Amino acid sequence: MPVSVPRQRIVSAAGQGETTAMDATAVTDTGTGPDAGTGTGTGTGPTADTGADRDRTDLTLLVVEDDPAGSLAVPELLDAAGKAGTRVRIRTARNLTEAERLLTDDVHCVLVDLALPVPRGAADEDPLAPLRHILRLAPRHAVLALAPSADAELAAEAVRAGAQDHLFREELDGRLLSRAIRYAVERKRNDAAKAKLAESRLRAQENARLERGLLPTPLLEGSDLRFAARYRPGRSRALLGGDFYDVVRTPDGTVHAMIGDVCGHGPDEAALGVELRIAWRALTFAGLCGDELLSTLQRVLEHERESEEIFATLCTVDIAPDGRRAGLCLAGHPAPLVAHRDGTARLLPYEDGGPALGLLPHARWPRRQVELGGAWSLLLYTDGLIEGRTAGPGSPRLGQDGMVGMINRQLAGGLRGEALLEAAMAEARSLNGGELTDDVALLALEREGPRG
């Protein structure tokens, strides 16, 4: 069925003279839509692309006004605007239904007559109903409101409702219209940029809140142990990943430390890591330890994970109040390092570890007693550190043995605490030939031992 296509014209505000109008009276329904007859098909019409055309800023204006006589004469007004350097492509719609059909992504600005009939379903007493309808249809387009000069309050209300500016029909001339179109487009772009910035800030705030949950403040009041930690997500530009850790001291004087790794390193894994860390802290303060604690954490993981393929590794250490011994539980996680006064680091025993959380429904995690001595440094880490390469891409992985050697070299250089963790992270990246691809978390606890 033939569909009537409103007139589309291209005029120049640079004093080039009026181009030939494309006035298609009908087009068959072949999927070409309302833009048929715009002169873009053959490249010989008024929109043919030339080098001079590409040097100009082209804008498309959709005029929505209910004036059968066409007294607004937008093309003529823009032709009279003088040398403004902007070429404007004009589309005209006589009602809101036609405007919706013509409102394509290439339209930059909409000029809407507030005298349009109120759309069906709108409140009859709302004089801004046509404008609100356009604003709903065109949330990404600049919008100008056209009102009679006698109704200045309605024009101001249109701007408060969301229009970029208002114009009075009786005072309209070419220069004013040309400037208003360009300013409205720039305001809309500025508003869009501000909205994206606000959204980015909100996302950053949400990430920061999640990061605070993932990277907690240790609760070590009353303990003589020194604490240090470093964290680096594997995702580019990310604040957090799937690794997590925590350290708390319970009322009986025992210091509990934990480090874990949810498989993967995206935001979903980070959120699950936060849940497991919070659950671990709550269960630890409730008195759970060893197998009982890990079994409960597995139930939390099974309930919160998105699929059965997701699992988490975990290492827990509970250090006795005298600081000389500790209980160790491993759930598919690499064993910690311990270094003594001689400055030599070694791996703690790991033969009795259990599987990662979420792999086996009735798994058990034995707690192994280890002797620490009077003065020591304990290093907990995630596998992102040991999975890095030793000499760039394609070389063997660092592994636990390579990490032990690396830490021993740094201990021999007198590094401890935060300086040791920074050096370990930096050397692992250097050996890898660039950033490590997986998340990395490092946690160090140190005890100087009795003096004298």
XYZ file of N, CA and C in Angstrom, residues 41-172:
396
model
N 20.036 7.705 -2.624
C 20.131 6.443 -3.354
C 21.156 6.452 -4.465
N 21.241 7.506 -5.258
C 22.096 7.488 -6.434
C 23.358 8.283 -6.271
N 23.421 9.158 -5.279
C 24.593 9.987 -5.092
C 24.610 11.192 -6.014
N 23.528 11.418 -6.798
C 23.486 12.554 -7.717
C 22.547 13.631 -7.246
N 21.798 13.366 -6.175
C 20.839 14.344 -5.665
C 21.512 15.328 -4.748
N 20.708 16.030 -3.950
C 21.253 17.071 -3.094
C 22.127 16.566 -1.968
N 22.093 15.245 -1.685
C 22.941 14.727 -0.606
C 24.175 14.020 -1.140
N 24.483 14.167 -2.424
C 25.687 13.544 -2.965
C 26.899 14.005 -2.171
N 27.787 13.041 -1.859
C 28.920 13.322 -0.980
C 30.074 13.893 -1.782
N 30.517 15.070 -1.453
C 31.683 15.686 -2.069
C 32.671 16.023 -0.984
N 33.909 16.363 -1.385
C 34.919 16.723 -0.397
C 34.504 17.925 0.409
N 33.864 18.910 -0.239
C 33.425 20.105 0.489
C 32.349 19.756 1.485
N 31.435 18.797 1.101
C 30.370 18.410 2.026
C 30.945 17.769 3.279
N 31.969 16.951 3.098
C 32.521 16.250 4.246
C 33.207 17.197 5.216
N 33.585 18.379 4.743
C 34.242 19.342 5.617
C 33.259 20.101 6.483
N 31.950 19.954 6.211
C 30.952 20.690 6.972
C 30.336 19.808 8.040
N 29.678 20.457 8.998
C 28.931 19.745 10.017
C 27.480 19.658 9.580
N 27.010 18.442 9.256
C 25.632 18.246 8.809
C 24.743 17.940 9.997
N 23.575 18.569 10.061
C 22.593 18.304 11.103
C 21.265 17.976 10.441
N 20.505 17.084 11.054
C 19.165 16.740 10.574
C 18.146 17.233 11.588
N 17.198 18.028 11.105
C 16.155 18.615 11.953
C 14.815 18.005 11.585
N 14.098 17.510 12.567
C 12.731 17.036 12.369
C 11.780 18.091 12.928
N 10.955 18.669 12.059
C 9.990 19.696 12.449
C 8.629 19.028 12.605
N 8.059 19.128 13.799
C 6.734 18.553 14.061
C 5.800 19.709 14.363
N 4.988 20.098 13.367
C 4.084 21.247 13.553
C 2.813 21.033 12.749
N 1.725 21.480 13.311
C 0.393 21.260 12.741
C -0.053 22.534 12.031
N 0.566 22.805 10.873
C 0.250 24.019 10.121
C 0.109 23.654 8.647
N -1.095 23.353 8.180
C -1.286 22.930 6.789
C -0.746 23.939 5.788
N -0.743 25.211 6.129
C -0.278 26.235 5.196
C 1.245 26.313 5.150
N 1.915 25.680 6.105
C 3.371 25.711 6.130
C 3.942 27.084 6.376
N 3.274 27.879 7.197
C 3.705 29.255 7.398
C 5.010 29.368 8.175
N 5.409 28.271 8.835
C 6.647 28.343 9.589
C 7.859 28.509 8.678
N 7.831 27.891 7.465
C 8.853 28.101 6.439
C 10.266 27.936 6.980
N 10.526 26.784 7.619
C 11.839 26.554 8.205
C 12.964 26.596 7.170
N 12.822 25.990 5.969
C 13.930 26.077 5.003
C 14.288 27.510 4.642
N 13.278 28.339 4.410
C 13.555 29.720 4.049
C 14.209 30.486 5.188
N 13.789 30.174 6.417
C 14.399 30.834 7.563
C 15.883 30.488 7.666
N 16.202 29.234 7.442
C 17.595 28.832 7.540
C 18.416 29.372 6.381
N 17.807 29.477 5.194
C 18.518 30.068 4.072
C 18.894 31.517 4.345
N 18.046 32.180 5.112
C 18.289 33.591 5.405
C 19.239 33.791 6.574
N 19.728 32.698 7.147
C 20.550 32.821 8.337
C 21.947 33.332 8.033
N 22.347 33.341 6.769
C 23.670 33.840 6.418
C 24.703 32.743 6.517
N 25.954 33.139 6.639
C 27.066 32.190 6.600
C 27.335 31.618 7.986
N 26.547 30.629 8.364
C 26.719 30.009 9.679
C 27.574 28.750 9.608
N 27.857 28.264 8.370
C 28.744 27.124 8.215
C 28.131 25.796 8.543
N 26.814 25.701 8.676
C 26.155 24.448 9.029
C 25.112 24.113 7.983
N 25.139 22.884 7.499
C 24.142 22.425 6.549
C 23.080 21.650 7.307
N 21.813 21.961 7.087
C 20.718 21.361 7.840
C 19.809 20.598 6.890
N 19.614 19.328 7.195
C 18.658 18.496 6.455
C 17.344 18.519 7.225
N 16.254 18.839 6.543
C 14.975 19.077 7.224
C 13.966 17.984 6.859
N 13.307 17.474 7.882
C 12.156 16.596 7.695
C 10.963 17.242 8.377
N 9.803 17.060 7.803
C 8.600 17.678 8.352
C 7.545 16.613 8.625
N 6.996 16.648 9.839
C 5.901 15.755 10.222
C 4.723 16.603 10.670
N 3.516 16.224 10.261
C 2.324 16.995 10.592
C 1.631 16.530 11.859
N 2.056 15.399 12.405
C 1.451 14.905 13.641
C 2.455 13.999 14.342
N 2.111 13.569 15.550
C 3.036 12.788 16.352
C 3.253 11.379 15.797
N 2.229 10.820 15.170
C 2.374 9.502 14.573
C 3.388 9.536 13.436
N 3.283 10.557 12.602
C 4.236 10.725 11.508
C 5.636 11.007 12.045
N 5.711 11.770 13.143
C 7.006 12.085 13.740
C 7.696 10.828 14.249
N 6.922 9.924 14.832
C 7.514 8.692 15.345
C 8.128 7.878 14.226
N 7.492 7.886 13.036
C 8.010 7.147 11.903
C 9.291 7.779 11.347
N 9.385 9.099 11.419
C 10.524 9.811 10.848
C 11.672 9.999 11.829
N 11.462 9.639 13.097
C 12.462 9.894 14.129
C 13.491 8.765 14.131
N 14.440 8.829 13.208
C 15.484 7.825 13.088
C 16.751 8.293 13.811
N 17.745 7.414 13.848
C 18.957 7.724 14.614
C 19.759 8.875 14.020
N 19.560 9.173 12.729
C 20.337 10.247 12.120
C 19.745 11.632 12.380
N 18.597 11.704 13.064
C 18.023 13.002 13.435
C 18.797 13.543 14.639
N 19.225 14.814 14.553
C 19.967 15.442 15.635
C 19.079 16.268 16.556
N 18.047 16.875 15.991
C 17.230 17.810 16.767
C 15.785 17.722 16.308
N 14.850 17.903 17.242
C 13.419 17.906 16.949
C 12.851 19.255 17.374
N 12.178 19.912 16.456
C 11.466 21.161 16.752
C 9.985 20.824 16.839
N 9.413 20.884 18.041
C 8.035 20.448 18.237
C 7.149 21.646 18.582
N 6.057 21.773 17.856
C 5.083 22.841 18.075
C 4.193 22.448 19.258
N 4.170 23.278 20.295
C 3.352 22.966 21.465
C 1.864 23.085 21.175
N 1.506 23.621 19.990
C 0.091 23.730 19.614
C -0.448 22.461 18.981
N 0.368 21.418 18.922
C -0.100 20.144 18.367
C -1.253 19.589 19.197
N -2.154 18.837 18.561
C -3.238 18.201 19.327
C -2.682 17.263 20.391
N -3.348 17.172 21.518
C -2.933 16.288 22.600
C -3.020 14.844 22.124
N -1.960 14.055 22.286
C -1.994 12.664 21.824
C -3.022 11.839 22.572
N -3.488 10.810 21.925
C -4.499 9.933 22.516
C -3.965 9.286 23.792
N -4.767 9.297 24.831
C -4.374 8.716 26.106
C -3.755 9.706 27.064
N -3.403 10.919 26.600
C -2.801 11.917 27.481
C -3.897 12.723 28.167
N -3.541 13.339 29.273
C -4.508 14.173 29.985
C -4.841 15.410 29.151
N -6.125 15.673 28.948
C -6.532 16.796 28.095
C -6.046 18.126 28.629
N -5.876 18.231 29.941
C -5.516 19.521 30.514
C -4.005 19.757 30.511
N -3.230 18.840 30.009
C -1.781 19.013 29.979
C -1.355 19.627 28.650
N -1.007 20.913 28.621
C -0.624 21.544 27.353
C 0.733 21.066 26.849
N 1.504 20.418 27.711
C 2.815 19.932 27.293
C 2.781 18.458 26.883
N 1.596 17.894 26.732
C 1.492 16.486 26.371
C 2.208 16.161 25.060
N 2.100 17.001 23.994
C 2.852 16.696 22.763
C 4.358 16.663 23.000
N 4.865 17.623 23.775
C 6.291 17.650 24.064
C 6.707 16.421 24.866
N 5.944 16.076 25.883
C 6.305 14.905 26.699
C 6.319 13.643 25.834
N 5.406 13.570 24.892
C 5.356 12.423 23.991
C 6.636 12.348 23.159
N 7.072 13.477 22.633
C 8.307 13.514 21.843
C 9.506 13.167 22.713
N 9.552 13.676 23.939
C 10.670 13.386 24.828
C 10.769 11.898 25.143
N 9.609 11.234 25.249
C 9.629 9.786 25.476
C 10.119 9.055 24.232
N 9.722 9.557 23.055
C 10.134 8.921 21.809
C 11.608 9.164 21.509
N 12.129 10.306 21.939
C 13.474 10.734 21.535
C 14.343 11.046 22.746
N 14.646 10.073 23.589
C 15.448 10.367 24.785
C 16.883 10.766 24.476
N 17.379 10.426 23.264
C 18.770 10.745 22.923
C 18.884 11.927 21.968
N 17.759 12.549 21.618
C 17.774 13.652 20.658
C 17.602 14.990 21.368
N 18.192 16.039 20.783
C 17.939 17.393 21.259
C 16.525 17.803 20.850
N 15.829 18.536 21.714
C 14.443 18.923 21.460
C 14.290 20.421 21.713
N 13.680 21.101 20.740
C 13.323 22.517 20.871
C 11.811 22.635 20.920
N 11.289 23.481 21.788
C 9.840 23.700 21.906
C 9.477 25.018 21.230
N 8.435 24.988 20.409
C 7.949 26.183 19.707
C 6.624 26.600 20.328
N 6.558 27.841 20.806
C 5.362 28.326 21.510
C 5.033 29.739 21.037
N 3.797 30.174 21.202
C 3.465 31.578 20.914
C 4.108 32.494 21.950
N 4.505 33.684 21.520
C 5.185 34.607 22.426
C 4.299 35.032 23.579
N 2.986 34.920 23.417
C 2.066 35.307 24.482
C 2.064 34.294 25.630
N 2.680 33.150 25.419
C 2.642 32.102 26.448
C 4.065 31.784 26.898
N 4.737 32.775 27.493
C 6.120 32.609 27.928
C 6.238 31.572 29.048
N 5.233 31.507 29.923
C 5.298 30.551 31.023
C 5.252 29.119 30.508
N 4.431 28.863 29.483
C 4.377 27.528 28.890
C 5.723 27.168 28.265
N 6.362 28.131 27.616
C 7.664 27.885 27.001
C 8.707 27.545 28.065
N 8.698 28.296 29.171
C 9.646 28.011 30.251
C 9.378 26.639 30.868
N 8.105 26.291 30.997
C 7.747 24.987 31.548
C 8.230 23.861 30.631
N 8.244 24.126 29.323
C 8.724 23.126 28.369
C 10.197 22.798 28.615
N 10.988 23.813 28.925
C 12.401 23.588 29.225
C 12.546 22.805 30.527
N 11.732 23.162 31.525
C 11.780 22.410 32.781
C 11.376 20.957 32.586
N 10.529 20.699 31.589
C 10.072 19.327 31.326
C 11.116 18.498 30.596
N 12.128 19.171 30.008
C 13.184 18.399 29.353
C 13.666 18.912 28.026
N 12.999 19.923 27.448
C 13.474 20.500 26.192
C 14.782 21.246 26.417
N 15.649 21.254 25.391
C 16.927 21.964 25.517
C 16.757 23.481 25.456
N 15.703 23.956 24.790
C 15.455 25.395 24.689
C 14.049 25.592 24.155
N 13.578 26.862 24.184
C 12.274 27.186 23.595
C 12.442 28.346 22.629
N 11.537 28.416 21.671
C 11.512 29.490 20.674
C 10.094 30.025 20.582
N 9.970 31.341 20.322
C 8.656 31.955 20.104
C 8.418 32.096 18.605
N 7.269 31.625 18.187
C 6.953 31.609 16.765
C 7.041 33.013 16.157
N 6.490 34.028 16.838
C 6.426 35.372 16.263
C 7.801 36.038 16.183
N 8.741 35.596 16.996
C 10.057 36.225 17.036
C 11.111 35.428 16.272
N 10.693 34.348 15.610
C 11.633 33.443 14.988
C 12.218 34.038 13.714
